[in-house]
PDB file of C-alpha atoms and ligand atoms in Angstrom:
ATOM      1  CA  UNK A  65      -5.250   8.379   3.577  1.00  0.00           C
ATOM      2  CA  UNK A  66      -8.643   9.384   2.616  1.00  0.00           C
ATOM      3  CA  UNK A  67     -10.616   6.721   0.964  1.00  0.00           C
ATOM      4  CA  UNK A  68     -12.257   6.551  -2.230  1.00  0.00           C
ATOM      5  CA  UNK A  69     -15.761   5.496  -3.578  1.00  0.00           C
ATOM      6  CA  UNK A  70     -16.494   5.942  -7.372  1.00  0.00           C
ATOM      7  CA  UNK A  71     -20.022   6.283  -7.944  1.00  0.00           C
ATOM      8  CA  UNK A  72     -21.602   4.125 -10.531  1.00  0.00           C
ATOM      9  CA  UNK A  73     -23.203   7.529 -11.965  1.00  0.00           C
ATOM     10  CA  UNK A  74     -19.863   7.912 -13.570  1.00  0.00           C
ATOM     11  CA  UNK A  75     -19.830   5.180 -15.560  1.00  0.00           C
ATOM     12  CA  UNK A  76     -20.324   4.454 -19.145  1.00  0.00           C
ATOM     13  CA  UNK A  77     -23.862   2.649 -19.120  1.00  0.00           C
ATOM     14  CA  UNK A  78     -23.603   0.950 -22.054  1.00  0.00           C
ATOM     15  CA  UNK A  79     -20.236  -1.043 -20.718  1.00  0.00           C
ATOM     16  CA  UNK A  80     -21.601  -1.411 -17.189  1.00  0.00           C
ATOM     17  CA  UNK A  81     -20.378  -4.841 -17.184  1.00  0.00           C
ATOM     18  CA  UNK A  82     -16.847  -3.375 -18.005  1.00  0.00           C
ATOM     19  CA  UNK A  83     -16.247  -0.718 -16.212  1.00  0.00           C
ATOM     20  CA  UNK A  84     -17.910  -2.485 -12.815  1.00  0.00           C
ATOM     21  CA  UNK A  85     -15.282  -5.139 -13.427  1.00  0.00           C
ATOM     22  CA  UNK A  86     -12.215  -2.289 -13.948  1.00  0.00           C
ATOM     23  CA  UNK A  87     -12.961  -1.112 -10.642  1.00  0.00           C
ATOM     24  CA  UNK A  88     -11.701  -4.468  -8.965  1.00  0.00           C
ATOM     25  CA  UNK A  89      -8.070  -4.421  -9.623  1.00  0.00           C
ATOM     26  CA  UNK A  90      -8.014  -0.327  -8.317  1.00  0.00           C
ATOM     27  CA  UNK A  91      -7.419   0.982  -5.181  1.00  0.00           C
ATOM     28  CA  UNK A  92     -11.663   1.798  -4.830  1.00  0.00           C
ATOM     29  CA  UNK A  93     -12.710   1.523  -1.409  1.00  0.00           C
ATOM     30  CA  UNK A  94     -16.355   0.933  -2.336  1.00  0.00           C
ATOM     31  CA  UNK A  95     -18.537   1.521  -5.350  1.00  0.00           C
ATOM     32  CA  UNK A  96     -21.011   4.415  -4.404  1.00  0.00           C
ATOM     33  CA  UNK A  97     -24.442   3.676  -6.177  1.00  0.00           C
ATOM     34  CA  UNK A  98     -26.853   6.646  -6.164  1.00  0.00           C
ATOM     35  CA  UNK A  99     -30.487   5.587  -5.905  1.00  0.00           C
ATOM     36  CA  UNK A 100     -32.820   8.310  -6.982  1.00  0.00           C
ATOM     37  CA  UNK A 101     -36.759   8.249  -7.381  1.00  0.00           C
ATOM     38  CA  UNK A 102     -37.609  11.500  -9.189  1.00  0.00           C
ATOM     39  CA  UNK A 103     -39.596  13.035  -6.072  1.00  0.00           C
ATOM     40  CA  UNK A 104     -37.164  13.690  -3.245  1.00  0.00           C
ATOM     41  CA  UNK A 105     -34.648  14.464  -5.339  1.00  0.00           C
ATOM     42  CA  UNK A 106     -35.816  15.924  -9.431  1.00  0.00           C
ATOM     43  CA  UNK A 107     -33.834  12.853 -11.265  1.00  0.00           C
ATOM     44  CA  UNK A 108     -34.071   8.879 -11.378  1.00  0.00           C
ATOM     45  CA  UNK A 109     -30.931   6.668 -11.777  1.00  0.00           C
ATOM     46  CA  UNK A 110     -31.723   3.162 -11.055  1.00  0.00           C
ATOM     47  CA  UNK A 111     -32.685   0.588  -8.763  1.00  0.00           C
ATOM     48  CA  UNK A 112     -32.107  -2.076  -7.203  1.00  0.00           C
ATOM     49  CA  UNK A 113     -32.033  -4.810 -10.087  1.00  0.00           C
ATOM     50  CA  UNK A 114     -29.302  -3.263 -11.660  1.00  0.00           C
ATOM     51  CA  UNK A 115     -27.509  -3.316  -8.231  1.00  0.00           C
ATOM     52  CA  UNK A 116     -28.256  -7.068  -7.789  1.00  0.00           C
ATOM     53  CA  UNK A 117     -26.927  -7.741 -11.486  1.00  0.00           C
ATOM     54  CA  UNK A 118     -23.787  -6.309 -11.143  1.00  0.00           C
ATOM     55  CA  UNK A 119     -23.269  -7.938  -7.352  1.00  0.00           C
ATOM     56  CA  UNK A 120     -21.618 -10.503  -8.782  1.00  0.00           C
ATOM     57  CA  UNK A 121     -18.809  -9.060 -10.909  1.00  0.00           C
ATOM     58  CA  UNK A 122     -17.610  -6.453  -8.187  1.00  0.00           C
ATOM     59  CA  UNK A 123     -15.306  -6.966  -5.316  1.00  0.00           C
ATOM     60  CA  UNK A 124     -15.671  -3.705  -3.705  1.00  0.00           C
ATOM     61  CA  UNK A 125     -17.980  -3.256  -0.793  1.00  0.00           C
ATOM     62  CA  UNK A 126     -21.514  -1.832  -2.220  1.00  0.00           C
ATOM     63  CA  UNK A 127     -22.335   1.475  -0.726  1.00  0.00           C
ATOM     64  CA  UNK A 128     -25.882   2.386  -1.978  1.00  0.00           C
ATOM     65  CA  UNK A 129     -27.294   5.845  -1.373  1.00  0.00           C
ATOM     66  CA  UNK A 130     -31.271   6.292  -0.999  1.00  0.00           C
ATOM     67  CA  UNK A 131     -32.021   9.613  -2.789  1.00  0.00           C
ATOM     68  CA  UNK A 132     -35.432   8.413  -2.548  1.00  0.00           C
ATOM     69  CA  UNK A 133     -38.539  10.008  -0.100  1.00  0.00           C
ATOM     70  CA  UNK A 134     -39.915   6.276   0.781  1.00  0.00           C
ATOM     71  CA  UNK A 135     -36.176   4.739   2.306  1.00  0.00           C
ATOM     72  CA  UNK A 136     -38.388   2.402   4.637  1.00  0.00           C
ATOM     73  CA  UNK A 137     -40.320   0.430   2.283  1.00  0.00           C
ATOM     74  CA  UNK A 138     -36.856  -0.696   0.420  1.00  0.00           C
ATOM     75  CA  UNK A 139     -34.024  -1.419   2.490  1.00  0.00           C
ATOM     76  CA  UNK A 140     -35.049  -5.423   2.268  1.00  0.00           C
ATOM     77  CA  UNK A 141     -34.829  -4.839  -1.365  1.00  0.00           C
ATOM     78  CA  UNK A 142     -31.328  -3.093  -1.404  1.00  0.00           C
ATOM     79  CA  UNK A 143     -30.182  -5.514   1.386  1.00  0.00           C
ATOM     80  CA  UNK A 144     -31.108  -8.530  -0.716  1.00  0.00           C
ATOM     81  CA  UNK A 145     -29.634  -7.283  -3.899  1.00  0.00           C
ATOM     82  CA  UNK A 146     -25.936  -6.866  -1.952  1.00  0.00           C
ATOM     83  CA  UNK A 147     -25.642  -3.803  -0.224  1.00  0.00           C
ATOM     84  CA  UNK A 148     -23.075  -3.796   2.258  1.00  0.00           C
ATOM     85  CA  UNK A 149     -24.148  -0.320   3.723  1.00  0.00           C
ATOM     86  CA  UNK A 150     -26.997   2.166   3.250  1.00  0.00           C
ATOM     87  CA  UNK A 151     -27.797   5.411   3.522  1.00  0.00           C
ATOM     88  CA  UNK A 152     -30.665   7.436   4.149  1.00  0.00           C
ATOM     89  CA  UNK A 153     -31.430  11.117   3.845  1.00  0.00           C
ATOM     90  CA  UNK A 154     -32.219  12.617   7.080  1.00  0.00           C
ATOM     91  CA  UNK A 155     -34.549  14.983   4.928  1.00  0.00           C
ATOM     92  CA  UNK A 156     -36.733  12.010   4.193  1.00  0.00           C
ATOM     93  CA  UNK A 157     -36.912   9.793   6.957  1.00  0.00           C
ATOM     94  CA  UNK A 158     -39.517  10.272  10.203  1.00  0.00           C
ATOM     95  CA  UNK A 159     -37.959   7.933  12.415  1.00  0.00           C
ATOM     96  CA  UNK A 160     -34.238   8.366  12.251  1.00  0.00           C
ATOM     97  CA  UNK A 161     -33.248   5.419  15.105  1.00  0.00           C
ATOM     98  CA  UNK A 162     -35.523   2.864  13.859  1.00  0.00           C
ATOM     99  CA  UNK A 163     -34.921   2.824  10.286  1.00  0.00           C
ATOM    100  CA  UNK A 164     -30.673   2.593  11.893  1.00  0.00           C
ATOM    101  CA  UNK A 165     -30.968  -0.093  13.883  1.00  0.00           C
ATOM    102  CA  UNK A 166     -33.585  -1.738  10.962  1.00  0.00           C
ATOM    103  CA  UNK A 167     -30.366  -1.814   8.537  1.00  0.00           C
ATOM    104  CA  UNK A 168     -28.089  -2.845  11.304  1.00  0.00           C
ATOM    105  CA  UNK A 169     -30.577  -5.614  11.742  1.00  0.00           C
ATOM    106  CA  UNK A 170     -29.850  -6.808   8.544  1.00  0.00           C
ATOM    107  CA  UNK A 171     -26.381  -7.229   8.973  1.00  0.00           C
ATOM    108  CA  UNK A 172     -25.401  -3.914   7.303  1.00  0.00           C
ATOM    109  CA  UNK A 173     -23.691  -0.765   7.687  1.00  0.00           C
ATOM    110  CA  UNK A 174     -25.995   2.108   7.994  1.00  0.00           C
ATOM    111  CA  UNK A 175     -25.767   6.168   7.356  1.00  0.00           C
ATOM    112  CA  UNK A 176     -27.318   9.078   7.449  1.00  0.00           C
ATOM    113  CA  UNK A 177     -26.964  11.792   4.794  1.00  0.00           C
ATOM    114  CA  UNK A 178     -27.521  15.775   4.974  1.00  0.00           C
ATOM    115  CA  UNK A 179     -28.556  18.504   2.193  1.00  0.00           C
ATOM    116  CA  UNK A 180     -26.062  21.749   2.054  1.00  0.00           C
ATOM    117  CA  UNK A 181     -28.671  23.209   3.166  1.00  0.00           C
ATOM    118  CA  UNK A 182     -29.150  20.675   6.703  1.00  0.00           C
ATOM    119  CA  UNK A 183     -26.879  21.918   9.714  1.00  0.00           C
ATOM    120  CA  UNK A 184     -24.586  19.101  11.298  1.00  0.00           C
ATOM    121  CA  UNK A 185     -25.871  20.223  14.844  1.00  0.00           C
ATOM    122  CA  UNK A 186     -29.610  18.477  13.736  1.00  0.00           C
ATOM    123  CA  UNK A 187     -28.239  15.056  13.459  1.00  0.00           C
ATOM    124  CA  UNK A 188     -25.661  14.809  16.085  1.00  0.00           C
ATOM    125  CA  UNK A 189     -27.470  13.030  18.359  1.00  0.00           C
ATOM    126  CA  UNK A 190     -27.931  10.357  16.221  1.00  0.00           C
ATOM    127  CA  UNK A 191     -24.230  10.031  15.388  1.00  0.00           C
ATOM    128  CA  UNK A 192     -23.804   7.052  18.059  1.00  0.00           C
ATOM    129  CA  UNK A 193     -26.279   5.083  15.899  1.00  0.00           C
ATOM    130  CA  UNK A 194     -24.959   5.578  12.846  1.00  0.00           C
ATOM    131  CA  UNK A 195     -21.614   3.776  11.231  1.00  0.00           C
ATOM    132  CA  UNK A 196     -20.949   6.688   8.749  1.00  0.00           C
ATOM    133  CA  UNK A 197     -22.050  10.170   8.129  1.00  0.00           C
ATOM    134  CA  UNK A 198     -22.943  11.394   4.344  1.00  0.00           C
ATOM    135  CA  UNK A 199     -22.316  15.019   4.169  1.00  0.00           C
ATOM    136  CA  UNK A 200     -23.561  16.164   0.532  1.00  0.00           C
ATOM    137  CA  UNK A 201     -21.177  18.515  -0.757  1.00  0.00           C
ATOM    138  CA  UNK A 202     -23.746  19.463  -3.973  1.00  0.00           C
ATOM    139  CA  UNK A 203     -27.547  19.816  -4.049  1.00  0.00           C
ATOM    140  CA  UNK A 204     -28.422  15.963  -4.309  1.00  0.00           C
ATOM    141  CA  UNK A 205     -29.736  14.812  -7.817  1.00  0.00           C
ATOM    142  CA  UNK A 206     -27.315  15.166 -10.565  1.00  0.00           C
ATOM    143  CA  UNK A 207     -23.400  13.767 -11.032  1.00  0.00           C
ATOM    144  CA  UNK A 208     -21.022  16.278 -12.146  1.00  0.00           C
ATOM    145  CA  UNK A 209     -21.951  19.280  -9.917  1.00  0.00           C
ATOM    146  CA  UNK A 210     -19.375  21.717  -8.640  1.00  0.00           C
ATOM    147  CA  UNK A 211     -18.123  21.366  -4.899  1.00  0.00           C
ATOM    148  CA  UNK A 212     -20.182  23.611  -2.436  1.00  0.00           C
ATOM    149  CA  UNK A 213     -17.038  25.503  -0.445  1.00  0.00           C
ATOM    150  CA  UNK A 214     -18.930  26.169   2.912  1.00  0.00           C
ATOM    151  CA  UNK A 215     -18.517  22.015   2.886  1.00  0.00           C
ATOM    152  CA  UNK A 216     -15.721  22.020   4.308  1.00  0.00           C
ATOM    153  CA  UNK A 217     -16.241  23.856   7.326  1.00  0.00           C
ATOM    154  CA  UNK A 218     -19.110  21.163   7.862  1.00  0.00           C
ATOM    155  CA  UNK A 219     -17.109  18.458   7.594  1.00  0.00           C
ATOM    156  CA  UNK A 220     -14.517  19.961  10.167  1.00  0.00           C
ATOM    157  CA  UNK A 221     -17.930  20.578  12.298  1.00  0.00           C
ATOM    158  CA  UNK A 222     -19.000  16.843  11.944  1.00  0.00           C
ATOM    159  CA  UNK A 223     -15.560  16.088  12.902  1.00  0.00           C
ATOM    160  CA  UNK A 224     -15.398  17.809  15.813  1.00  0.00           C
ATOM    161  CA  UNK A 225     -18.695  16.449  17.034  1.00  0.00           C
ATOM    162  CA  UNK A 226     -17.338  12.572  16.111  1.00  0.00           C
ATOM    163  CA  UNK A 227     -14.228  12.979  18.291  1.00  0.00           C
ATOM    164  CA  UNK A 228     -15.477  14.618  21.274  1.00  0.00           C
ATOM    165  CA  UNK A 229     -18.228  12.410  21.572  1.00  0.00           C
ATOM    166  CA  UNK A 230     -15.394   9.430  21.326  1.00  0.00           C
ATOM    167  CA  UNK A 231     -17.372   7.761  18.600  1.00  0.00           C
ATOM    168  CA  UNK A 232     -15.814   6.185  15.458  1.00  0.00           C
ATOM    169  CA  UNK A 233     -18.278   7.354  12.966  1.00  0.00           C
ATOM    170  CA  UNK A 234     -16.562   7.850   9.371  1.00  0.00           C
ATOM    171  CA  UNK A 235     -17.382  10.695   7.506  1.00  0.00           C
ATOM    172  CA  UNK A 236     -18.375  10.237   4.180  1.00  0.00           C
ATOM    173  CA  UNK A 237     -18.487  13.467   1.573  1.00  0.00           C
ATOM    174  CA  UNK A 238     -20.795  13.458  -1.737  1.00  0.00           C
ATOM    175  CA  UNK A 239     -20.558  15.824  -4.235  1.00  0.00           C
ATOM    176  CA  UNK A 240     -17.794  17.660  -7.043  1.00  0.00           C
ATOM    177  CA  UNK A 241     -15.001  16.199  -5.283  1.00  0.00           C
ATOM    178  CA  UNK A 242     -11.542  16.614  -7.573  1.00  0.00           C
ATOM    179  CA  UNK A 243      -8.091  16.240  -7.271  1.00  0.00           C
ATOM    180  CA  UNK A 244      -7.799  20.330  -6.749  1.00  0.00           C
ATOM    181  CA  UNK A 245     -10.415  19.692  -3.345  1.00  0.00           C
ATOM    182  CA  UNK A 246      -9.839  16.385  -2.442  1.00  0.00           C
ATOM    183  CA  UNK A 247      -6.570  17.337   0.345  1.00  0.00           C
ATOM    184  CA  UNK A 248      -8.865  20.176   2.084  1.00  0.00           C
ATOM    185  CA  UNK A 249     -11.623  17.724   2.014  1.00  0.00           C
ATOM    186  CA  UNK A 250      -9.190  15.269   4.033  1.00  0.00           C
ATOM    187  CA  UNK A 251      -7.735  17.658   5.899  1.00  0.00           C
ATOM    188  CA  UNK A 252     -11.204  18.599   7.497  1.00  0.00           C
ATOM    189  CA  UNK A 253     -11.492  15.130   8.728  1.00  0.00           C
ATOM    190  CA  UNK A 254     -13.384  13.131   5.689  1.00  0.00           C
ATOM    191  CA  UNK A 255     -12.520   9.703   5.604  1.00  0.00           C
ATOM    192  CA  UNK A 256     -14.372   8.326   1.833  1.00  0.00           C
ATOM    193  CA  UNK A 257     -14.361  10.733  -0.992  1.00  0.00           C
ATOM    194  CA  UNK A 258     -17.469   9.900  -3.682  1.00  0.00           C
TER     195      UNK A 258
HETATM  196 ZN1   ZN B  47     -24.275   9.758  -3.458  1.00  0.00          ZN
END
């Protein structure tokens, strides 16, 4: 069964509270909280206060995506405030292994994302470092965007890659996932839906 992580995007800001809390007694996987700074991708969400506020009040393991061009400079924040993994944009990061093993350091899971536009075949030989691989099925930046179909082919790709290098990487897939794309999503090997 493919696994699933609302993102906090979708949620009805002015009853965070409440619909952080509904998300505890649902079969959620992990609440998927897109961080965005306005200059590597052309939006802002929030930050990490609001993801320390609602720690608290969720049960679900916090799964924070850095949409954000300096990643580096705030993993201790995101770590403090309750992340239980993070992920960083290949696009945006210099040195992939360090800032890996610089989350695992701190007792978390850590990830690497890719653009549509990023083929699978750059980051593969980082997949033994990583715990789970974001594939973005939309340009990153906005909720509600419509699933790109070529997607699936990459996840089958990253898939392929996983397996035959005997790793146990999960494959995570961001991006206009529905309940009309969600069983060709799983059936290309995804293992978390956002
Ligand atoms: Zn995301």
């Amino acid at each position: 069964m493919i696994k699933i992580a609302p993102s906090l995007l979708a949620a009805d800001f002015t009853k965070l509270g409440k619909e952080v809390e509904s998300l505890n007694s649902t079969q959620a996987y992990m609440l998927h909280l897109d961080i965005m700074d306005g200059i590597f991708v052309p939006n802002i969400s929030f930050g990490y206060d609001i993801v320390k506020q609602i720690r608290p009040i969720s049960s679900l393991i916090f799964d924070v995506h850095l949409m954000i061009s300096n990643a580096p400079n705030y993993i201790d924040k995101f770590a403090d405030a309750g992340a239980n993994s993070i992920t960083v944009h290949y696009e945006a990061v210099d040195n992939i292994p360090a800032i890996l093993s610089y989350i695992r350091s701190k007792g978390i899971s850590a990830a690497i994302s890719v653009k549509p536009a990023t083929p699978i075949e750059e980051i593969a030989e980082y997949l033994p470092l990583m715990d789970m691989l974001l594939i973005m099925s939309v340009e990153p930046g906005f909720g509600g965007q419509k699933y790109i179909p070529s997607s699936t082919e990459k996840i089958a790709l990253a898939k392929n890659l996983i397996s035959s290098k005997g790793l146990r990487t999960s494959i995570q897939v961001d991006g206009g996932v529905n309940a009309a794309n969600i069983a060709s999503v799983y059936k290309a090997g995804a293992d978390i839906a956002v």
